[in-house]
């Protein structure tokens, strides 16, 4: 159990560090967000198995559903920005421009 906790904590901190430091491309930001969601899903699944109550059993499923929605929205933004700006560089994307 200690190895699983260490692995999920490490994955979360590495993904958060990657999201904070390396934001040059939109794809790398989306991959870091997916790493965050996977580590949170693993943590919630582990907690729900150890507690074994009815209220904690649905939390990993809800988290997985939100992660899939986030991935779909992120890929949609990636395709739209690639078509309009011809790249996925974050500095080219300015949301205040019309």
PDB file of N, CA and C in Angstrom:
ATOM      1  N   UNK A   1       0.826  -1.196   0.000  1.00  0.00           N
ATOM      2  CA  UNK A   1       0.000   0.000   0.000  1.00  0.00           C
ATOM      3  C   UNK A   1       0.865   1.252   0.000  1.00  0.00           C
ATOM      4  N   UNK A   2       1.996   1.196   0.673  1.00  0.00           N
ATOM      5  CA  UNK A   2       2.866   2.366   0.734  1.00  0.00           C
ATOM      6  C   UNK A   2       3.461   2.671  -0.641  1.00  0.00           C
ATOM      7  N   UNK A   3       3.756   1.641  -1.421  1.00  0.00           N
ATOM      8  CA  UNK A   3       4.293   1.847  -2.759  1.00  0.00           C
ATOM      9  C   UNK A   3       3.254   2.492  -3.674  1.00  0.00           C
ATOM     10  N   UNK A   4       2.002   2.097  -3.543  1.00  0.00           N
ATOM     11  CA  UNK A   4       0.937   2.684  -4.348  1.00  0.00           C
ATOM     12  C   UNK A   4       0.725   4.152  -3.992  1.00  0.00           C
ATOM     13  N   UNK A   5       0.752   4.467  -2.710  1.00  0.00           N
ATOM     14  CA  UNK A   5       0.633   5.869  -2.295  1.00  0.00           C
ATOM     15  C   UNK A   5       1.793   6.705  -2.805  1.00  0.00           C
ATOM     16  N   UNK A   6       2.991   6.175  -2.694  1.00  0.00           N
ATOM     17  CA  UNK A   6       4.168   6.897  -3.178  1.00  0.00           C
ATOM     18  C   UNK A   6       4.084   7.125  -4.683  1.00  0.00           C
ATOM     19  N   UNK A   7       3.639   6.126  -5.415  1.00  0.00           N
ATOM     20  CA  UNK A   7       3.535   6.245  -6.861  1.00  0.00           C
ATOM     21  C   UNK A   7       2.494   7.276  -7.265  1.00  0.00           C
ATOM     22  N   UNK A   8       1.338   7.273  -6.627  1.00  0.00           N
ATOM     23  CA  UNK A   8       0.304   8.246  -6.986  1.00  0.00           C
ATOM     24  C   UNK A   8       0.688   9.653  -6.565  1.00  0.00           C
ATOM     25  N   UNK A   9       1.327   9.802  -5.412  1.00  0.00           N
ATOM     26  CA  UNK A   9       1.787  11.130  -4.988  1.00  0.00           C
ATOM     27  C   UNK A   9       2.870  11.661  -5.923  1.00  0.00           C
ATOM     28  N   UNK A  10       3.762  10.778  -6.347  1.00  0.00           N
ATOM     29  CA  UNK A  10       4.808  11.183  -7.270  1.00  0.00           C
ATOM     30  C   UNK A  10       4.241  11.562  -8.623  1.00  0.00           C
ATOM     31  N   UNK A  11       3.277  10.786  -9.116  1.00  0.00           N
ATOM     32  CA  UNK A  11       2.647  11.105 -10.402  1.00  0.00           C
ATOM     33  C   UNK A  11       1.908  12.434 -10.325  1.00  0.00           C
ATOM     34  N   UNK A  12       1.246  12.681  -9.213  1.00  0.00           N
ATOM     35  CA  UNK A  12       0.525  13.947  -9.057  1.00  0.00           C
ATOM     36  C   UNK A  12       1.480  15.133  -9.023  1.00  0.00           C
ATOM     37  N   UNK A  13       2.559  15.026  -8.245  1.00  0.00           N
ATOM     38  CA  UNK A  13       3.491  16.150  -8.148  1.00  0.00           C
ATOM     39  C   UNK A  13       4.254  16.366  -9.446  1.00  0.00           C
ATOM     40  N   UNK A  14       4.610  15.301 -10.150  1.00  0.00           N
ATOM     41  CA  UNK A  14       5.283  15.463 -11.433  1.00  0.00           C
ATOM     42  C   UNK A  14       4.371  16.097 -12.469  1.00  0.00           C
ATOM     43  N   UNK A  15       3.115  15.704 -12.489  1.00  0.00           N
ATOM     44  CA  UNK A  15       2.169  16.294 -13.427  1.00  0.00           C
ATOM     45  C   UNK A  15       1.904  17.750 -13.094  1.00  0.00           C
ATOM     46  N   UNK A  16       1.776  18.055 -11.830  1.00  0.00           N
ATOM     47  CA  UNK A  16       1.552  19.437 -11.419  1.00  0.00           C
ATOM     48  C   UNK A  16       2.770  20.308 -11.713  1.00  0.00           C
ATOM     49  N   UNK A  17       3.953  19.766 -11.502  1.00  0.00           N
ATOM     50  CA  UNK A  17       5.177  20.501 -11.827  1.00  0.00           C
ATOM     51  C   UNK A  17       5.304  20.708 -13.324  1.00  0.00           C
ATOM     52  N   UNK A  18       4.995  19.678 -14.099  1.00  0.00           N
ATOM     53  CA  UNK A  18       5.032  19.814 -15.551  1.00  0.00           C
ATOM     54  C   UNK A  18       4.030  20.819 -16.062  1.00  0.00           C
ATOM     55  N   UNK A  19       2.853  20.860 -15.455  1.00  0.00           N
ATOM     56  CA  UNK A  19       1.846  21.836 -15.852  1.00  0.00           C
ATOM     57  C   UNK A  19       2.271  23.250 -15.488  1.00  0.00           C
ATOM     58  N   UNK A  20       2.932  23.407 -14.368  1.00  0.00           N
ATOM     59  CA  UNK A  20       3.347  24.742 -13.927  1.00  0.00           C
ATOM     60  C   UNK A  20       4.566  25.258 -14.693  1.00  0.00           C
ATOM     61  N   UNK A  21       5.501  24.379 -15.014  1.00  0.00           N
ATOM     62  CA  UNK A  21       6.755  24.840 -15.596  1.00  0.00           C
ATOM     63  C   UNK A  21       6.796  24.793 -17.122  1.00  0.00           C
ATOM     64  N   UNK A  22       6.267  23.751 -17.712  1.00  0.00           N
ATOM     65  CA  UNK A  22       6.420  23.566 -19.151  1.00  0.00           C
ATOM     66  C   UNK A  22       5.060  23.709 -19.829  1.00  0.00           C
ATOM     67  N   UNK A  23       4.744  24.929 -20.196  1.00  0.00           N
ATOM     68  CA  UNK A  23       3.462  25.200 -20.845  1.00  0.00           C
ATOM     69  C   UNK A  23       3.674  25.780 -22.238  1.00  0.00           C
ATOM     70  N   UNK A  24       4.615  25.234 -22.980  1.00  0.00           N
ATOM     71  CA  UNK A  24       4.890  25.771 -24.308  1.00  0.00           C
ATOM     72  C   UNK A  24       3.843  25.307 -25.310  1.00  0.00           C
ATOM     73  N   UNK A  25       3.474  24.050 -25.256  1.00  0.00           N
ATOM     74  CA  UNK A  25       2.507  23.488 -26.190  1.00  0.00           C
ATOM     75  C   UNK A  25       1.224  23.106 -25.453  1.00  0.00           C
ATOM     76  N   UNK A  26       0.122  23.184 -26.152  1.00  0.00           N
ATOM     77  CA  UNK A  26      -1.163  22.799 -25.570  1.00  0.00           C
ATOM     78  C   UNK A  26      -1.229  21.301 -25.316  1.00  0.00           C
ATOM     79  N   UNK A  27      -0.577  20.526 -26.160  1.00  0.00           N
ATOM     80  CA  UNK A  27      -0.580  19.071 -25.978  1.00  0.00           C
ATOM     81  C   UNK A  27       0.095  18.683 -24.668  1.00  0.00           C
ATOM     82  N   UNK A  28       1.203  19.333 -24.337  1.00  0.00           N
ATOM     83  CA  UNK A  28       1.888  19.004 -23.078  1.00  0.00           C
ATOM     84  C   UNK A  28       1.045  19.395 -21.871  1.00  0.00           C
ATOM     85  N   UNK A  29       0.327  20.507 -21.971  1.00  0.00           N
ATOM     86  CA  UNK A  29      -0.562  20.900 -20.873  1.00  0.00           C
ATOM     87  C   UNK A  29      -1.697  19.894 -20.708  1.00  0.00           C
ATOM     88  N   UNK A  30      -2.239  19.420 -21.819  1.00  0.00           N
ATOM     89  CA  UNK A  30      -3.308  18.420 -21.745  1.00  0.00           C
ATOM     90  C   UNK A  30      -2.808  17.093 -21.190  1.00  0.00           C
ATOM     91  N   UNK A  31      -1.598  16.705 -21.552  1.00  0.00           N
ATOM     92  CA  UNK A  31      -1.032  15.468 -20.998  1.00  0.00           C
ATOM     93  C   UNK A  31      -0.784  15.584 -19.499  1.00  0.00           C
ATOM     94  N   UNK A  32      -0.343  16.748 -19.058  1.00  0.00           N
ATOM     95  CA  UNK A  32      -0.151  16.950 -17.616  1.00  0.00           C
ATOM     96  C   UNK A  32      -1.485  16.911 -16.876  1.00  0.00           C
ATOM     97  N   UNK A  33      -2.529  17.486 -17.472  1.00  0.00           N
ATOM     98  CA  UNK A  33      -3.854  17.404 -16.854  1.00  0.00           C
ATOM     99  C   UNK A  33      -4.358  15.969 -16.785  1.00  0.00           C
ATOM    100  N   UNK A  34      -4.078  15.185 -17.816  1.00  0.00           N
ATOM    101  CA  UNK A  34      -4.474  13.773 -17.781  1.00  0.00           C
ATOM    102  C   UNK A  34      -3.710  13.007 -16.708  1.00  0.00           C
ATOM    103  N   UNK A  35      -2.441  13.333 -16.523  1.00  0.00           N
ATOM    104  CA  UNK A  35      -1.674  12.710 -15.438  1.00  0.00           C
ATOM    105  C   UNK A  35      -2.243  13.043 -14.073  1.00  0.00           C
ATOM    106  N   UNK A  36      -2.673  14.297 -13.897  1.00  0.00           N
ATOM    107  CA  UNK A  36      -3.317  14.693 -12.650  1.00  0.00           C
ATOM    108  C   UNK A  36      -4.601  13.910 -12.421  1.00  0.00           C
ATOM    109  N   UNK A  37      -5.397  13.779 -13.459  1.00  0.00           N
ATOM    110  CA  UNK A  37      -6.675  13.076 -13.319  1.00  0.00           C
ATOM    111  C   UNK A  37      -6.477  11.585 -13.047  1.00  0.00           C
ATOM    112  N   UNK A  38      -5.488  10.983 -13.676  1.00  0.00           N
ATOM    113  CA  UNK A  38      -5.242   9.555 -13.446  1.00  0.00           C
ATOM    114  C   UNK A  38      -4.753   9.311 -12.022  1.00  0.00           C
ATOM    115  N   UNK A  39      -3.884  10.183 -11.523  1.00  0.00           N
ATOM    116  CA  UNK A  39      -3.416   9.998 -10.147  1.00  0.00           C
ATOM    117  C   UNK A  39      -4.547  10.235  -9.146  1.00  0.00           C
ATOM    118  N   UNK A  40      -5.419  11.204  -9.412  1.00  0.00           N
ATOM    119  CA  UNK A  40      -6.577  11.404  -8.532  1.00  0.00           C
ATOM    120  C   UNK A  40      -7.542  10.226  -8.593  1.00  0.00           C
ATOM    121  N   UNK A  41      -7.727   9.668  -9.789  1.00  0.00           N
ATOM    122  CA  UNK A  41      -8.591   8.496  -9.920  1.00  0.00           C
ATOM    123  C   UNK A  41      -8.028   7.309  -9.138  1.00  0.00           C
ATOM    124  N   UNK A  42      -6.725   7.106  -9.238  1.00  0.00           N
ATOM    125  CA  UNK A  42      -6.102   6.003  -8.503  1.00  0.00           C
ATOM    126  C   UNK A  42      -6.233   6.198  -6.996  1.00  0.00           C
ATOM    127  N   UNK A  43      -6.062   7.417  -6.537  1.00  0.00           N
ATOM    128  CA  UNK A  43      -6.209   7.711  -5.117  1.00  0.00           C
ATOM    129  C   UNK A  43      -7.640   7.481  -4.649  1.00  0.00           C
ATOM    130  N   UNK A  44      -8.613   7.968  -5.424  1.00  0.00           N
ATOM    131  CA  UNK A  44     -10.018   7.761  -5.042  1.00  0.00           C
ATOM    132  C   UNK A  44     -10.407   6.287  -5.064  1.00  0.00           C
ATOM    133  N   UNK A  45      -9.902   5.546  -6.038  1.00  0.00           N
ATOM    134  CA  UNK A  45     -10.214   4.118  -6.097  1.00  0.00           C
ATOM    135  C   UNK A  45      -9.607   3.370  -4.913  1.00  0.00           C
ATOM    136  N   UNK A  46      -8.403   3.752  -4.521  1.00  0.00           N
ATOM    137  CA  UNK A  46      -7.765   3.118  -3.366  1.00  0.00           C
ATOM    138  C   UNK A  46      -8.515   3.440  -2.081  1.00  0.00           C
ATOM    139  N   UNK A  47      -8.919   4.704  -1.933  1.00  0.00           N
ATOM    140  CA  UNK A  47      -9.656   5.097  -0.733  1.00  0.00           C
ATOM    141  C   UNK A  47     -11.014   4.397  -0.679  1.00  0.00           C
ATOM    142  N   UNK A  48     -11.681   4.272  -1.814  1.00  0.00           N
ATOM    143  CA  UNK A  48     -12.996   3.625  -1.809  1.00  0.00           C
ATOM    144  C   UNK A  48     -12.896   2.139  -1.512  1.00  0.00           C
ATOM    145  N   UNK A  49     -11.785   1.515  -1.895  1.00  0.00           N
ATOM    146  CA  UNK A  49     -11.617   0.098  -1.569  1.00  0.00           C
ATOM    147  C   UNK A  49     -11.296  -0.110  -0.097  1.00  0.00           C
ATOM    148  N   UNK A  50     -10.548   0.805   0.489  1.00  0.00           N
ATOM    149  CA  UNK A  50     -10.195   0.616   1.894  1.00  0.00           C
ATOM    150  C   UNK A  50     -11.360   0.965   2.824  1.00  0.00           C
ATOM    151  N   UNK A  51     -12.158   1.966   2.459  1.00  0.00           N
ATOM    152  CA  UNK A  51     -13.286   2.339   3.314  1.00  0.00           C
ATOM    153  C   UNK A  51     -14.493   1.437   3.105  1.00  0.00           C
ATOM    154  N   UNK A  52     -14.746   1.048   1.872  1.00  0.00           N
ATOM    155  CA  UNK A  52     -15.829   0.129   1.504  1.00  0.00           C
ATOM    156  C   UNK A  52     -17.195   0.591   2.002  1.00  0.00           C
ATOM    157  N   UNK A  53     -17.478   1.875   1.853  1.00  0.00           N
ATOM    158  CA  UNK A  53     -18.821   2.379   2.150  1.00  0.00           C
ATOM    159  C   UNK A  53     -19.533   2.690   0.840  1.00  0.00           C
ATOM    160  N   UNK A  54     -20.834   2.801   0.915  1.00  0.00           N
ATOM    161  CA  UNK A  54     -21.624   3.003  -0.300  1.00  0.00           C
ATOM    162  C   UNK A  54     -21.427   4.389  -0.898  1.00  0.00           C
ATOM    163  N   UNK A  55     -21.098   5.368  -0.083  1.00  0.00           N
ATOM    164  CA  UNK A  55     -20.939   6.728  -0.605  1.00  0.00           C
ATOM    165  C   UNK A  55     -19.626   6.925  -1.344  1.00  0.00           C
ATOM    166  N   UNK A  56     -18.599   6.159  -1.000  1.00  0.00           N
ATOM    167  CA  UNK A  56     -17.311   6.334  -1.662  1.00  0.00           C
ATOM    168  C   UNK A  56     -17.148   5.467  -2.900  1.00  0.00           C
ATOM    169  N   UNK A  57     -18.076   4.559  -3.171  1.00  0.00           N
ATOM    170  CA  UNK A  57     -17.933   3.678  -4.326  1.00  0.00           C
ATOM    171  C   UNK A  57     -18.176   4.395  -5.649  1.00  0.00           C
ATOM    172  N   UNK A  58     -18.985   5.439  -5.657  1.00  0.00           N
ATOM    173  CA  UNK A  58     -19.291   6.127  -6.907  1.00  0.00           C
ATOM    174  C   UNK A  58     -18.308   7.252  -7.225  1.00  0.00           C
ATOM    175  N   UNK A  59     -17.491   7.645  -6.290  1.00  0.00           N
ATOM    176  CA  UNK A  59     -16.564   8.753  -6.523  1.00  0.00           C
ATOM    177  C   UNK A  59     -15.549   8.481  -7.633  1.00  0.00           C
ATOM    178  N   UNK A  60     -14.917   7.307  -7.711  1.00  0.00           N
ATOM    179  CA  UNK A  60     -13.995   7.073  -8.837  1.00  0.00           C
ATOM    180  C   UNK A  60     -14.689   7.072 -10.191  1.00  0.00           C
ATOM    181  N   UNK A  61     -15.916   6.606 -10.250  1.00  0.00           N
ATOM    182  CA  UNK A  61     -16.648   6.593 -11.518  1.00  0.00           C
ATOM    183  C   UNK A  61     -16.974   8.010 -11.954  1.00  0.00           C
ATOM    184  N   UNK A  62     -17.368   8.841 -11.012  1.00  0.00           N
ATOM    185  CA  UNK A  62     -17.648  10.248 -11.330  1.00  0.00           C
ATOM    186  C   UNK A  62     -16.362  10.944 -11.760  1.00  0.00           C
ATOM    187  N   UNK A  63     -15.264  10.666 -11.089  1.00  0.00           N
ATOM    188  CA  UNK A  63     -13.983  11.268 -11.457  1.00  0.00           C
ATOM    189  C   UNK A  63     -13.543  10.830 -12.847  1.00  0.00           C
ATOM    190  N   UNK A  64     -13.743   9.574 -13.189  1.00  0.00           N
ATOM    191  CA  UNK A  64     -13.393   9.079 -14.511  1.00  0.00           C
ATOM    192  C   UNK A  64     -14.264   9.714 -15.586  1.00  0.00           C
ATOM    193  N   UNK A  65     -15.536   9.942 -15.286  1.00  0.00           N
ATOM    194  CA  UNK A  65     -16.434  10.603 -16.226  1.00  0.00           C
ATOM    195  C   UNK A  65     -16.011  12.043 -16.459  1.00  0.00           C
ATOM    196  N   UNK A  66     -15.679  12.763 -15.402  1.00  0.00           N
ATOM    197  CA  UNK A  66     -15.211  14.143 -15.549  1.00  0.00           C
ATOM    198  C   UNK A  66     -13.882  14.212 -16.285  1.00  0.00           C
ATOM    199  N   UNK A  67     -13.030  13.229 -16.083  1.00  0.00           N
ATOM    200  CA  UNK A  67     -11.760  13.190 -16.789  1.00  0.00           C
ATOM    201  C   UNK A  67     -11.961  12.967 -18.286  1.00  0.00           C
ATOM    202  N   UNK A  68     -12.912  12.120 -18.646  1.00  0.00           N
ATOM    203  CA  UNK A  68     -13.208  11.896 -20.063  1.00  0.00           C
ATOM    204  C   UNK A  68     -13.798  13.147 -20.703  1.00  0.00           C
ATOM    205  N   UNK A  69     -14.643  13.859 -19.973  1.00  0.00           N
ATOM    206  CA  UNK A  69     -15.199  15.120 -20.489  1.00  0.00           C
ATOM    207  C   UNK A  69     -14.108  16.168 -20.662  1.00  0.00           C
ATOM    208  N   UNK A  70     -13.185  16.219 -19.719  1.00  0.00           N
ATOM    209  CA  UNK A  70     -12.080  17.167 -19.817  1.00  0.00           C
ATOM    210  C   UNK A  70     -11.178  16.840 -20.998  1.00  0.00           C
ATOM    211  N   UNK A  71     -10.933  15.570 -21.229  1.00  0.00           N
ATOM    212  CA  UNK A  71     -10.096  15.174 -22.360  1.00  0.00           C
ATOM    213  C   UNK A  71     -10.776  15.498 -23.684  1.00  0.00           C
ATOM    214  N   UNK A  72     -12.065  15.263 -23.767  1.00  0.00           N
ATOM    215  CA  UNK A  72     -12.793  15.585 -24.990  1.00  0.00           C
ATOM    216  C   UNK A  72     -12.814  17.072 -25.278  1.00  0.00           C
ATOM    217  N   UNK A  73     -13.033  17.872 -24.248  1.00  0.00           N
ATOM    218  CA  UNK A  73     -13.025  19.328 -24.423  1.00  0.00           C
ATOM    219  C   UNK A  73     -11.628  19.833 -24.782  1.00  0.00           C
ATOM    220  N   UNK A  74     -10.617  19.266 -24.163  1.00  0.00           N
ATOM    221  CA  UNK A  74      -9.245  19.669 -24.477  1.00  0.00           C
ATOM    222  C   UNK A  74      -8.846  19.325 -25.897  1.00  0.00           C
ATOM    223  N   UNK A  75      -9.244  18.148 -26.367  1.00  0.00           N
ATOM    224  CA  UNK A  75      -8.938  17.781 -27.750  1.00  0.00           C
ATOM    225  C   UNK A  75      -9.711  18.636 -28.737  1.00  0.00           C
ATOM    226  N   UNK A  76     -10.929  19.014 -28.380  1.00  0.00           N
ATOM    227  CA  UNK A  76     -11.691  19.927 -29.230  1.00  0.00           C
ATOM    228  C   UNK A  76     -11.027  21.285 -29.340  1.00  0.00           C
ATOM    229  N   UNK A  77     -10.516  21.793 -28.222  1.00  0.00           N
ATOM    230  CA  UNK A  77      -9.793  23.068 -28.231  1.00  0.00           C
ATOM    231  C   UNK A  77      -8.501  22.937 -29.029  1.00  0.00           C
ATOM    232  N   UNK A  78      -7.831  21.794 -28.913  1.00  0.00           N
ATOM    233  CA  UNK A  78      -6.603  21.575 -29.657  1.00  0.00           C
ATOM    234  C   UNK A  78      -6.856  21.567 -31.161  1.00  0.00           C
ATOM    235  N   UNK A  79      -7.905  20.891 -31.595  1.00  0.00           N
ATOM    236  CA  UNK A  79      -8.231  20.848 -33.024  1.00  0.00           C
ATOM    237  C   UNK A  79      -8.634  22.230 -33.522  1.00  0.00           C
ATOM    238  N   UNK A  80      -9.437  22.939 -32.740  1.00  0.00           N
ATOM    239  CA  UNK A  80      -9.867  24.277 -33.153  1.00  0.00           C
ATOM    240  C   UNK A  80      -8.690  25.241 -33.231  1.00  0.00           C
ATOM    241  N   UNK A  81      -7.773  25.178 -32.272  1.00  0.00           N
ATOM    242  CA  UNK A  81      -6.615  26.080 -32.314  1.00  0.00           C
ATOM    243  C   UNK A  81      -5.647  25.694 -33.420  1.00  0.00           C
ATOM    244  N   UNK A  82      -5.523  24.421 -33.710  1.00  0.00           N
ATOM    245  CA  UNK A  82      -4.652  24.000 -34.814  1.00  0.00           C
ATOM    246  C   UNK A  82      -5.197  24.461 -36.149  1.00  0.00           C
ATOM    247  N   UNK A  83      -6.502  24.458 -36.296  1.00  0.00           N
ATOM    248  CA  UNK A  83      -7.090  24.907 -37.556  1.00  0.00           C
ATOM    249  C   UNK A  83      -7.009  26.410 -37.726  1.00  0.00           C
ATOM    250  N   UNK A  84      -7.204  27.160 -36.666  1.00  0.00           N
ATOM    251  CA  UNK A  84      -7.218  28.613 -36.798  1.00  0.00           C
ATOM    252  C   UNK A  84      -5.826  29.230 -36.720  1.00  0.00           C
ATOM    253  N   UNK A  85      -4.941  28.713 -35.878  1.00  0.00           N
ATOM    254  CA  UNK A  85      -3.632  29.315 -35.665  1.00  0.00           C
ATOM    255  C   UNK A  85      -2.489  28.526 -36.301  1.00  0.00           C
ATOM    256  N   UNK A  86      -2.766  27.357 -36.823  1.00  0.00           N
ATOM    257  CA  UNK A  86      -1.796  26.481 -37.493  1.00  0.00           C
ATOM    258  C   UNK A  86      -0.683  25.984 -36.564  1.00  0.00           C
ATOM    259  N   UNK A  87      -0.882  26.052 -35.253  1.00  0.00           N
ATOM    260  CA  UNK A  87       0.071  25.492 -34.299  1.00  0.00           C
ATOM    261  C   UNK A  87      -0.640  25.334 -32.955  1.00  0.00           C
ATOM    262  N   UNK A  88       0.063  24.681 -32.044  1.00  0.00           N
ATOM    263  CA  UNK A  88      -0.497  24.514 -30.706  1.00  0.00           C
ATOM    264  C   UNK A  88       0.341  25.226 -29.653  1.00  0.00           C
ATOM    265  N   UNK A  89       1.104  26.225 -30.064  1.00  0.00           N
ATOM    266  CA  UNK A  89       1.898  27.003 -29.101  1.00  0.00           C
ATOM    267  C   UNK A  89       0.961  27.824 -28.227  1.00  0.00           C
ATOM    268  N   UNK A  90       1.234  27.822 -26.942  1.00  0.00           N
ATOM    269  CA  UNK A  90       0.360  28.514 -25.999  1.00  0.00           C
ATOM    270  C   UNK A  90       0.478  30.029 -26.111  1.00  0.00           C
ATOM    271  N   UNK A  91       1.639  30.538 -26.515  1.00  0.00           N
ATOM    272  CA  UNK A  91       1.778  31.989 -26.600  1.00  0.00           C
ATOM    273  C   UNK A  91       1.037  32.558 -27.803  1.00  0.00           C
ATOM    274  N   UNK A  92       0.731  31.731 -28.800  1.00  0.00           N
ATOM    275  CA  UNK A  92      -0.051  32.190 -29.950  1.00  0.00           C
ATOM    276  C   UNK A  92      -1.540  32.269 -29.637  1.00  0.00           C
ATOM    277  N   UNK A  93      -1.956  31.555 -28.618  1.00  0.00           N
ATOM    278  CA  UNK A  93      -3.374  31.522 -28.262  1.00  0.00           C
ATOM    279  C   UNK A  93      -3.674  32.649 -27.296  1.00  0.00           C
ATOM    280  N   UNK A  94      -4.373  33.644 -27.752  1.00  0.00           N
ATOM    281  CA  UNK A  94      -4.788  34.740 -26.911  1.00  0.00           C
ATOM    282  C   UNK A  94      -6.313  34.765 -26.930  1.00  0.00           C
ATOM    283  N   UNK A  95      -6.910  34.485 -25.804  1.00  0.00           N
ATOM    284  CA  UNK A  95      -8.370  34.375 -25.747  1.00  0.00           C
ATOM    285  C   UNK A  95      -9.056  35.724 -25.779  1.00  0.00           C
ATOM    286  N   UNK A  96      -8.321  36.816 -25.613  1.00  0.00           N
ATOM    287  CA  UNK A  96      -8.947  38.122 -25.605  1.00  0.00           C
ATOM    288  C   UNK A  96      -9.134  38.688 -27.006  1.00  0.00           C
ATOM    289  N   UNK A  97      -8.462  38.084 -27.988  1.00  0.00           N
ATOM    290  CA  UNK A  97      -8.632  38.524 -29.366  1.00  0.00           C
ATOM    291  C   UNK A  97      -9.926  37.951 -29.926  1.00  0.00           C
ATOM    292  N   UNK A  98     -10.553  38.702 -30.814  1.00  0.00           N
ATOM    293  CA  UNK A  98     -11.769  38.209 -31.461  1.00  0.00           C
ATOM    294  C   UNK A  98     -11.462  37.535 -32.770  1.00  0.00           C
TER     295      UNK A  98
END
